[in-house]
XYZ file of C-alpha atoms in Angstrom:
622
model
C 162.048 189.353 -64.626
C 160.586 191.602 -61.968
C 157.155 190.675 -60.816
C 154.458 193.330 -60.485
C 152.313 192.078 -57.527
C 150.241 194.192 -55.327
C 151.943 193.987 -51.926
C 148.502 194.919 -50.379
C 147.715 191.305 -50.710
C 150.498 190.532 -48.260
C 150.241 193.449 -45.778
C 147.519 195.346 -43.983
C 148.865 198.249 -41.828
C 152.674 197.795 -41.524
C 153.215 198.994 -45.101
C 150.667 201.375 -46.687
C 148.764 199.979 -49.681
C 149.418 203.005 -51.783
C 153.114 202.920 -50.975
C 153.329 199.218 -51.590
C 151.591 199.448 -54.977
C 153.913 202.202 -55.951
C 157.159 200.716 -54.653
C 156.876 196.970 -55.118
C 158.150 196.840 -58.744
C 161.589 198.074 -57.509
C 161.734 196.245 -54.073
C 163.604 193.242 -55.332
C 166.254 195.397 -57.148
C 166.620 198.073 -54.333
C 166.551 195.990 -51.168
C 167.879 192.488 -51.663
C 170.125 191.522 -48.805
C 171.716 188.331 -47.595
C 169.733 186.460 -44.939
C 171.714 183.814 -43.076
C 169.245 180.927 -42.782
C 169.282 177.241 -43.201
C 167.922 175.030 -46.014
C 167.346 171.357 -46.697
C 168.870 169.790 -48.667
C 172.030 171.319 -47.332
C 173.711 173.891 -49.574
C 176.590 172.592 -51.702
C 175.317 168.949 -51.511
C 174.724 166.596 -54.541
C 171.153 166.082 -55.742
C 170.328 162.702 -57.335
C 166.782 163.465 -58.505
C 165.210 165.607 -61.114
C 162.591 166.529 -58.498
C 163.595 167.891 -55.087
C 161.619 169.398 -52.136
C 163.391 172.307 -50.534
C 162.593 173.355 -46.941
C 163.906 176.338 -44.997
C 163.614 178.309 -41.776
C 163.560 181.834 -43.180
C 161.255 184.173 -41.294
C 158.571 186.439 -42.817
C 155.811 184.093 -43.879
C 155.820 184.921 -47.563
C 158.223 183.540 -50.095
C 159.311 183.304 -53.729
C 161.753 180.750 -55.173
C 163.723 180.662 -58.369
C 166.236 178.214 -59.797
C 168.751 178.443 -62.605
C 171.988 177.286 -64.104
C 173.594 180.472 -63.004
C 173.559 182.493 -59.828
C 170.262 184.382 -59.686
C 169.065 182.683 -62.825
C 165.466 181.713 -63.519
C 165.926 179.475 -66.567
C 164.860 176.335 -64.604
C 162.031 177.842 -62.458
C 160.712 181.230 -61.349
C 157.594 181.573 -59.090
C 155.873 184.747 -60.150
C 153.645 184.839 -57.071
C 154.266 184.513 -53.414
C 153.370 181.478 -51.259
C 153.357 180.860 -47.475
C 154.687 177.370 -47.013
C 158.274 176.925 -45.838
C 158.889 174.188 -48.463
C 158.539 173.860 -52.208
C 159.097 171.102 -54.769
C 161.044 171.924 -57.902
C 160.661 169.585 -60.854
C 162.606 169.551 -64.102
C 166.021 169.754 -62.491
C 168.917 168.762 -64.861
C 170.678 165.446 -64.697
C 174.082 167.044 -64.258
C 175.908 170.304 -63.773
C 175.266 173.033 -61.128
C 171.892 174.421 -59.932
C 171.514 177.726 -58.164
C 168.428 178.194 -55.949
C 167.395 181.551 -54.610
C 164.839 181.975 -51.736
C 163.124 185.392 -51.354
C 161.318 186.166 -48.126
C 159.618 189.291 -46.821
C 161.278 191.047 -43.864
C 158.492 192.695 -41.964
C 160.816 194.703 -39.697
C 162.543 196.331 -42.543
C 159.453 196.345 -44.791
C 161.466 194.883 -47.621
C 162.321 191.562 -49.533
C 165.437 189.710 -48.681
C 167.014 186.630 -50.369
C 169.552 183.880 -49.764
C 171.383 181.954 -52.631
C 172.226 178.222 -52.462
C 174.109 176.083 -54.959
C 173.901 172.267 -55.637
C 175.560 169.744 -57.866
C 173.410 167.491 -59.956
C 174.162 163.750 -60.455
C 170.777 162.019 -61.445
C 172.051 159.275 -63.660
C 169.264 159.618 -66.161
C 167.446 156.346 -65.494
C 163.691 157.176 -66.230
C 162.298 154.306 -64.206
C 163.288 152.600 -60.979
C 162.391 149.098 -59.645
C 158.804 148.178 -58.859
C 157.300 145.922 -56.170
C 156.225 143.207 -56.224
C 159.253 142.340 -58.358
C 158.639 142.089 -62.102
C 158.190 138.508 -63.280
C 156.891 137.229 -59.953
C 153.707 135.306 -59.338
C 150.696 137.164 -57.761
C 148.402 135.022 -55.641
C 145.633 137.657 -55.086
C 143.154 139.468 -57.208
C 144.222 142.638 -55.596
C 147.766 143.956 -55.403
C 149.492 147.190 -54.445
C 152.131 148.212 -56.861
C 154.884 150.526 -55.477
C 157.850 152.150 -57.199
C 160.818 154.216 -56.216
C 160.883 156.408 -59.428
C 160.574 159.970 -58.014
C 159.587 161.927 -60.967
C 156.543 163.273 -59.188
C 153.922 162.458 -61.800
C 152.808 158.897 -62.900
C 150.294 157.112 -65.116
C 149.541 153.397 -64.805
C 148.053 150.968 -67.266
C 147.383 147.273 -66.601
C 146.159 144.903 -69.224
C 146.152 141.327 -70.715
C 148.616 142.382 -73.379
C 151.651 144.574 -73.585
C 150.593 148.224 -73.388
C 146.942 147.187 -72.665
C 144.634 148.891 -70.280
C 141.629 146.509 -70.187
C 142.203 145.695 -66.549
C 143.115 149.128 -65.170
C 143.929 152.636 -66.481
C 144.674 155.800 -64.460
C 142.021 158.372 -65.257
C 144.460 161.178 -64.578
C 148.146 161.653 -63.538
C 148.817 160.566 -59.932
C 151.411 161.979 -57.470
C 151.677 159.018 -55.010
C 154.279 156.288 -55.745
C 151.849 153.376 -55.157
C 148.478 152.258 -56.487
C 146.220 149.367 -55.556
C 144.855 147.353 -58.521
C 141.779 145.146 -58.040
C 139.870 142.836 -60.396
C 142.995 141.046 -61.538
C 142.336 137.714 -63.241
C 142.797 134.329 -61.492
C 145.405 133.089 -63.971
C 147.427 133.968 -67.004
C 149.837 136.923 -67.515
C 149.205 140.623 -66.765
C 151.249 143.480 -68.239
C 151.919 146.723 -66.270
C 153.021 149.881 -68.002
C 154.299 152.612 -65.592
C 154.530 156.053 -67.103
C 156.615 158.764 -65.512
C 157.153 162.382 -66.366
C 160.833 162.949 -66.973
C 162.708 165.843 -68.651
C 159.441 167.461 -69.821
C 158.230 164.252 -71.467
C 156.346 161.114 -70.582
C 158.353 157.912 -70.610
C 157.428 154.376 -69.659
C 158.634 150.962 -68.425
C 156.832 147.695 -68.911
C 156.598 144.829 -66.258
C 154.958 141.436 -66.402
C 153.443 139.241 -63.678
C 152.029 135.667 -63.518
C 148.596 135.288 -61.960
C 147.722 132.327 -59.604
C 144.920 133.923 -57.446
C 142.240 131.257 -57.222
C 139.669 133.917 -56.526
C 141.296 135.421 -53.460
C 140.449 139.073 -53.321
C 143.220 139.817 -50.842
C 141.255 142.333 -48.806
C 140.411 140.166 -45.771
C 136.700 140.607 -46.278
C 134.139 137.902 -45.724
C 131.618 136.516 -48.286
C 128.973 138.717 -46.581
C 130.842 141.784 -47.934
C 129.152 141.706 -51.306
C 128.358 144.555 -53.778
C 125.707 144.797 -56.493
C 125.819 147.561 -59.161
C 123.376 148.607 -61.821
C 122.788 151.251 -64.486
C 120.888 151.576 -67.838
C 121.810 152.317 -71.353
C 121.408 156.006 -71.712
C 123.346 159.186 -72.461
C 125.182 159.110 -69.107
C 128.488 157.642 -68.390
C 128.158 154.810 -65.852
C 131.816 154.591 -64.901
C 131.168 155.769 -61.378
C 129.611 152.325 -60.421
C 132.639 150.565 -61.828
C 135.081 152.911 -60.023
C 133.210 152.331 -56.799
C 132.924 148.604 -57.170
C 136.613 148.099 -58.027
C 137.644 150.210 -55.135
C 135.434 148.065 -52.771
C 137.046 144.942 -54.280
C 140.313 146.266 -53.192
C 138.820 146.329 -49.635
C 137.814 142.665 -49.871
C 134.299 142.985 -51.130
C 132.907 140.464 -53.715
C 131.350 142.135 -56.730
C 128.590 139.598 -57.161
C 126.376 141.212 -59.809
C 126.791 144.085 -62.368
C 123.626 144.837 -64.545
C 124.390 147.569 -67.054
C 120.845 147.753 -68.460
C 118.610 147.031 -65.537
C 114.848 146.552 -65.825
C 112.299 147.594 -63.214
C 111.694 144.049 -62.111
C 115.478 143.328 -61.796
C 116.023 146.565 -59.730
C 113.178 145.504 -57.484
C 114.819 142.064 -57.067
C 118.290 143.518 -56.311
C 116.927 145.881 -53.653
C 115.282 142.991 -51.939
C 118.570 140.945 -51.669
C 120.667 140.711 -48.567
C 123.868 142.251 -49.772
C 126.276 144.703 -48.152
C 126.171 147.397 -50.802
C 124.093 148.320 -53.796
C 125.214 151.209 -56.137
C 122.916 152.378 -58.889
C 123.608 155.278 -61.313
C 121.562 156.968 -64.008
C 118.693 159.336 -64.562
C 116.102 159.869 -61.928
C 113.420 162.075 -60.415
C 111.640 162.235 -57.076
C 110.886 158.577 -56.025
C 111.745 157.494 -59.664
C 114.673 155.756 -61.344
C 114.974 155.434 -65.110
C 115.201 151.726 -66.229
C 115.454 149.793 -69.508
C 111.645 149.181 -69.572
C 110.480 152.724 -68.876
C 110.980 153.496 -65.240
C 110.975 152.247 -61.614
C 109.064 153.894 -58.697
C 109.820 153.612 -55.064
C 106.158 152.232 -54.649
C 107.230 149.125 -56.507
C 108.961 147.810 -53.420
C 107.929 147.501 -49.736
C 111.253 146.745 -48.113
C 114.966 147.252 -48.950
C 117.130 144.380 -47.671
C 120.413 145.831 -48.917
C 122.450 147.044 -45.906
C 123.766 150.285 -47.635
C 122.130 151.565 -50.788
C 123.592 154.350 -52.979
C 121.288 155.923 -55.503
C 123.455 158.159 -57.688
C 120.540 159.828 -59.526
C 118.862 163.224 -59.370
C 116.177 163.656 -56.753
C 115.252 160.048 -56.268
C 115.715 159.757 -52.512
C 114.052 163.090 -51.880
C 110.837 161.079 -51.665
C 110.247 160.436 -47.908
C 108.679 157.056 -48.759
C 112.259 155.573 -48.585
C 112.195 155.999 -44.909
C 109.510 153.343 -44.502
C 111.392 150.626 -46.439
C 113.960 149.743 -43.687
C 113.968 146.117 -42.487
C 116.296 144.422 -40.110
C 119.261 144.348 -42.412
C 118.903 147.923 -43.724
C 121.263 150.507 -42.395
C 121.625 153.395 -44.878
C 119.958 154.651 -48.052
C 121.570 157.698 -49.604
C 121.321 160.056 -52.618
C 120.099 163.486 -53.480
C 117.084 165.612 -52.915
C 117.937 167.793 -55.874
C 119.572 167.697 -59.278
C 123.096 166.183 -59.797
C 125.606 165.850 -62.598
C 127.469 163.244 -64.463
C 130.767 165.268 -64.172
C 131.012 164.779 -60.433
C 129.942 161.177 -59.752
C 133.232 159.510 -60.541
C 135.005 161.535 -57.865
C 132.242 161.031 -55.364
C 132.359 157.198 -56.039
C 136.106 157.222 -55.192
C 135.623 159.319 -52.074
C 132.786 157.157 -50.946
C 134.983 154.001 -51.162
C 137.725 155.753 -49.293
C 135.234 156.991 -46.651
C 133.947 153.451 -45.999
C 137.523 152.239 -45.504
C 138.062 154.951 -42.932
C 135.383 153.496 -40.671
C 133.382 156.740 -40.236
C 129.595 156.624 -40.027
C 127.749 156.737 -43.328
C 126.035 160.023 -42.552
C 129.427 161.647 -41.886
C 130.940 160.080 -45.045
C 127.992 161.193 -47.233
C 128.215 164.736 -45.849
C 131.986 165.022 -46.276
C 132.319 163.685 -49.769
C 129.452 165.776 -51.190
C 130.407 168.806 -49.158
C 133.639 169.176 -51.180
C 131.809 169.237 -54.483
C 130.733 172.712 -55.585
C 127.548 171.251 -57.201
C 126.475 168.800 -54.527
C 127.231 170.308 -51.106
C 123.602 171.612 -50.685
C 121.575 168.615 -51.894
C 122.666 165.374 -50.302
C 120.341 163.299 -48.192
C 120.765 159.990 -46.284
C 118.307 157.863 -44.300
C 120.138 155.993 -41.516
C 119.045 153.571 -38.868
C 119.666 154.807 -35.307
C 118.829 151.913 -32.960
C 115.133 151.394 -33.457
C 114.351 154.458 -35.539
C 115.272 155.857 -39.005
C 116.679 159.380 -39.124
C 116.762 161.613 -42.254
C 119.950 163.711 -42.429
C 120.062 166.257 -45.302
C 121.168 169.642 -46.563
C 118.132 171.902 -46.920
C 118.137 173.558 -50.312
C 114.681 175.216 -49.973
C 116.223 178.684 -49.860
C 118.341 178.014 -52.892
C 115.333 177.511 -55.201
C 114.412 180.567 -57.236
C 111.204 181.422 -58.942
C 111.063 183.819 -61.874
C 108.385 185.223 -64.087
C 110.830 185.662 -66.930
C 110.377 184.152 -70.317
C 112.820 181.480 -71.344
C 114.761 180.684 -74.523
C 115.180 176.984 -75.289
C 118.539 175.238 -76.099
C 119.521 171.600 -76.578
C 116.100 170.614 -77.934
C 114.383 172.215 -74.972
C 116.321 170.417 -72.224
C 118.084 173.638 -71.286
C 116.075 176.889 -70.801
C 117.691 180.251 -70.290
C 116.005 183.327 -69.051
C 115.579 185.806 -71.888
C 116.725 188.696 -69.731
C 120.148 187.082 -69.429
C 120.707 186.669 -73.240
C 119.311 190.164 -74.005
C 121.424 191.920 -71.366
C 124.602 190.174 -72.356
C 124.794 190.674 -76.116
C 128.009 192.651 -75.749
C 129.475 190.172 -73.355
C 131.053 190.891 -69.992
C 134.527 192.317 -69.810
C 137.315 190.490 -67.817
C 140.819 191.530 -66.973
C 143.170 190.089 -69.535
C 145.085 187.787 -67.207
C 145.271 184.022 -66.430
C 146.561 182.077 -63.431
C 148.478 178.864 -63.204
C 147.309 176.638 -60.350
C 150.458 175.398 -58.854
C 149.234 173.383 -55.895
C 146.018 172.526 -53.970
C 146.094 172.521 -50.196
C 143.327 170.422 -48.643
C 142.274 169.713 -45.167
C 139.258 168.012 -43.587
C 138.839 167.726 -39.891
C 135.713 166.268 -38.113
C 135.486 167.132 -34.380
C 132.053 165.593 -33.947
C 130.236 163.081 -36.147
C 127.059 164.070 -37.899
C 125.032 161.660 -35.795
C 126.249 163.233 -32.553
C 124.814 166.681 -33.459
C 121.558 167.721 -31.632
C 118.864 170.215 -32.151
C 120.322 173.679 -32.479
C 118.715 177.060 -31.588
C 121.714 178.819 -32.942
C 120.718 181.646 -35.322
C 122.104 181.860 -38.872
C 123.812 185.119 -38.158
C 125.555 183.713 -35.121
C 126.802 180.718 -37.158
C 128.153 183.029 -39.854
C 129.840 185.115 -37.235
C 131.512 182.110 -35.643
C 132.624 180.865 -39.032
C 134.063 184.233 -39.916
C 135.992 184.416 -36.766
C 137.501 180.967 -37.493
C 138.643 182.114 -40.904
C 140.135 185.327 -39.556
C 142.011 183.462 -36.853
C 143.609 181.208 -39.508
C 144.999 184.233 -41.309
C 146.365 182.140 -44.064
C 143.694 182.589 -46.796
C 143.854 185.353 -49.345
C 140.785 186.908 -51.088
C 138.207 185.231 -48.823
C 134.589 186.337 -48.950
C 131.455 184.857 -47.453
C 129.569 182.699 -50.047
C 126.441 181.085 -48.629
C 124.918 179.200 -45.723
C 122.952 176.002 -45.770
C 120.801 174.492 -43.006
C 121.656 170.871 -41.948
C 118.693 168.964 -40.514
C 117.737 165.651 -38.883
C 114.153 164.722 -39.492
C 113.350 168.251 -40.610
C 114.802 169.891 -37.576
C 117.936 171.977 -37.805
C 121.058 170.520 -36.115
C 123.535 173.024 -37.561
C 124.586 175.245 -40.432
C 127.072 174.665 -43.147
C 128.853 178.064 -43.819
C 130.871 178.425 -46.902
C 133.412 181.006 -48.057
C 134.628 181.555 -51.590
C 137.893 182.874 -53.091
C 137.888 186.190 -54.979
C 140.685 187.107 -57.381
C 140.621 190.401 -59.295
C 137.067 190.944 -58.142
C 135.896 187.662 -59.618
C 134.831 184.586 -57.663
C 136.903 181.438 -58.257
C 134.425 178.643 -59.203
C 134.446 175.100 -60.390
C 132.003 172.367 -61.439
C 133.757 169.956 -59.100
C 136.131 170.986 -56.393
C 136.886 174.745 -56.191
C 138.723 176.953 -53.771
C 136.458 176.995 -50.756
C 136.292 176.896 -46.923
C 133.297 175.077 -45.368
C 132.515 174.916 -41.697
C 129.825 172.787 -40.032
C 128.588 174.727 -36.943
C 126.196 173.772 -34.144
C 125.640 175.290 -30.699
C 128.824 173.674 -29.417
C 131.016 175.409 -32.004
C 132.895 174.006 -35.021
C 131.776 170.411 -35.639
C 133.832 169.898 -38.920
C 136.039 172.121 -41.161
C 137.046 171.573 -44.752
C 138.944 173.656 -47.185
C 140.587 173.468 -50.638
C 142.903 176.401 -51.288
C 145.287 176.682 -54.302
C 148.611 178.349 -54.747
C 148.048 180.614 -57.750
C 150.709 181.993 -60.088
C 149.679 184.825 -62.208
C 150.665 184.853 -65.834
C 149.921 187.450 -68.598
C 147.755 186.435 -71.428
C 149.533 186.954 -74.708
C 147.349 188.899 -77.176
C 143.789 189.757 -76.781
C 141.336 187.279 -75.342
C 138.039 187.095 -77.204
C 135.141 186.723 -74.689
C 131.871 185.238 -75.766
C 128.604 186.877 -74.791
C 126.419 184.880 -72.315
C 124.158 183.793 -75.200
C 127.052 182.589 -77.231
C 128.514 180.713 -74.308
C 125.320 178.942 -73.448
C 124.665 178.051 -77.127
C 128.095 176.359 -77.193
C 127.617 174.507 -73.870
C 123.917 173.521 -73.875
C 124.166 170.152 -75.552
C 126.915 169.041 -73.027
C 124.934 170.479 -70.126
C 121.932 168.384 -71.165
C 124.100 165.322 -71.492
C 125.622 165.783 -68.004
C 122.256 166.439 -66.336
C 121.110 163.372 -64.402
C 117.416 164.534 -64.038
C 114.557 163.874 -66.400
C 113.414 167.504 -66.046
C 114.607 170.556 -67.938
C 117.072 172.847 -66.304
C 116.213 176.605 -66.122
C 118.947 179.051 -65.853
C 118.028 182.429 -64.362
C 121.348 184.237 -63.898
C 124.883 184.423 -65.374
C 127.829 186.041 -63.548
C 131.384 186.395 -64.657
C 133.924 184.410 -62.608
C 137.234 182.593 -62.861
C 137.050 178.876 -63.515
C 139.430 175.865 -63.255
C 140.548 174.502 -66.577
C 142.723 171.474 -67.142
C 145.515 171.990 -69.741
C 146.905 168.455 -69.372
C 146.902 165.593 -66.925
C 148.830 167.489 -64.264
C 148.207 171.242 -64.874
C 145.354 173.484 -64.211
C 144.873 177.193 -64.871
C 142.267 179.798 -63.928
C 140.499 181.380 -66.980
C 137.602 183.789 -67.449
C 134.287 182.012 -67.107
C 130.572 182.409 -66.616
C 128.682 180.923 -63.607
C 125.145 179.995 -64.865
C 122.749 179.532 -61.885
C 119.471 177.658 -62.187
C 116.020 177.761 -60.449
C 117.033 174.716 -58.364
C 120.216 176.317 -56.967
C 122.532 174.446 -59.278
C 125.429 176.271 -61.003
C 127.450 175.322 -64.088
C 130.759 177.004 -64.945
C 131.459 177.593 -68.614
C 134.671 178.869 -70.231
C 133.952 182.491 -71.362
C 136.308 182.171 -74.298
C 135.390 178.739 -75.660
C 131.949 177.869 -74.312
C 133.246 174.544 -72.962
C 132.059 173.270 -69.529
C 134.990 173.560 -67.205
């Protein structure tokens, strides 16, 4: 099938936009020529896997790939949109027979598309699961083990339990791509059962393995008894899984999980914060200087000193109270959390990233910045108090310019927990029109580079405009991002004095911003007077697909009515949330464990600078 893609996305001056838009539908039929280039695996070789990564040296910089059971066929795979990488992984290849791969590339000199055909023989063997290590049936002598397997299906799911098919010890929260996973919290004795799922021939299949345990309490991580962790939460409407995810990940690094209190009282929380442990992680509802507890609530004034070396308060606003800075004693190194509202749908990923960051050996301020910076709803509201020799420094993102005041009246939803400006619902009764198209998200490209640690940044006299200009130049020099537009800038400060700016760029497709409640397509640059201190981006490879039939779009009022209860449940603050604007956008939506699409959505923005992305067709939180 011929793809209708605007070539103006690819070219600027070498081919006129009007000409490209008019001619592209026939380019592939009129101008295909043979281009003698090399490919790996070598043409005419035998492939022994249903998933294969093809690499090539074709020129041009923009590519398509198709695969079929006949020359030029697309019955196995057809990429409907271009990509820029000189490699591509094809899944779902047959077990036997012949496969024909066609690589298209754009010839800039001739202003036309070229292609090259390659053929392969398939001999997979059909075995859905390969050996696992440690060998099945062996005895494990540690409470932590790394399981590795050679099955190369590309997508996996892992369950570990005390019975066949059980998952009471470990369960993958989503499909994983790597061929190994570290499991912690294994029992000292008895038998454990591992079920490895793999995606084969368009279906999930599994193999079961058993192991004998003889660990005697050895965590296997090489840590000392001083590496201890305390976790706490309270019975409420929030999901406390983030503390369990974090603690289990730290156990894999050799930490001892000495205490877990899932319904902590104020007196108990005071006790825990006064203990000498390496880490404390608390999750739940909060407010400035306040944490919700089983007996009403805990205030920072209840304690004079925090003895925990590194404290994580995963609640709304709690550590925005500057009183935390006075609670450091000799053992205290870091207290971190948020100076604004946070959400329950992001904390699991933050917990995982925090554990990975600690293992990397970076400073806690740098870790806390990096892991929150990637989250669309948290990049502008993190704060950390950290000891620097004989003083305590407050590093934070300044959200003062994000807060919005309004004289509008509000319509209540979710029993008054969610308030929406009446001007939004009145103006949007007919809804907002979207182009009737969806996009498959084929692959995410991520990169994070830190040139200078947060604690090395100094006072900056750099202007905001100069920082934006420097960041814009960096993006233009990369020349590998399509649809980039400036998004917003946030001041980064140390003890209230600016040390740099965080400049963010967004992706725009069909005139709509691409948004997400977690990690969206973004580019973020931390800039001080010396230049780029850190760069991060997440950029997806999108494949446009036509939406079959008409897509019914909800009005803004209908969308917020459908989503309000879930928003209230995810909101980690004790305050109400006030939405003052709603804009159309494209949002990420998971269709299964391994697939995402972009769909029409609304971005609701609140008075505190928070945003929530809602599916414009269903009213679901994306």
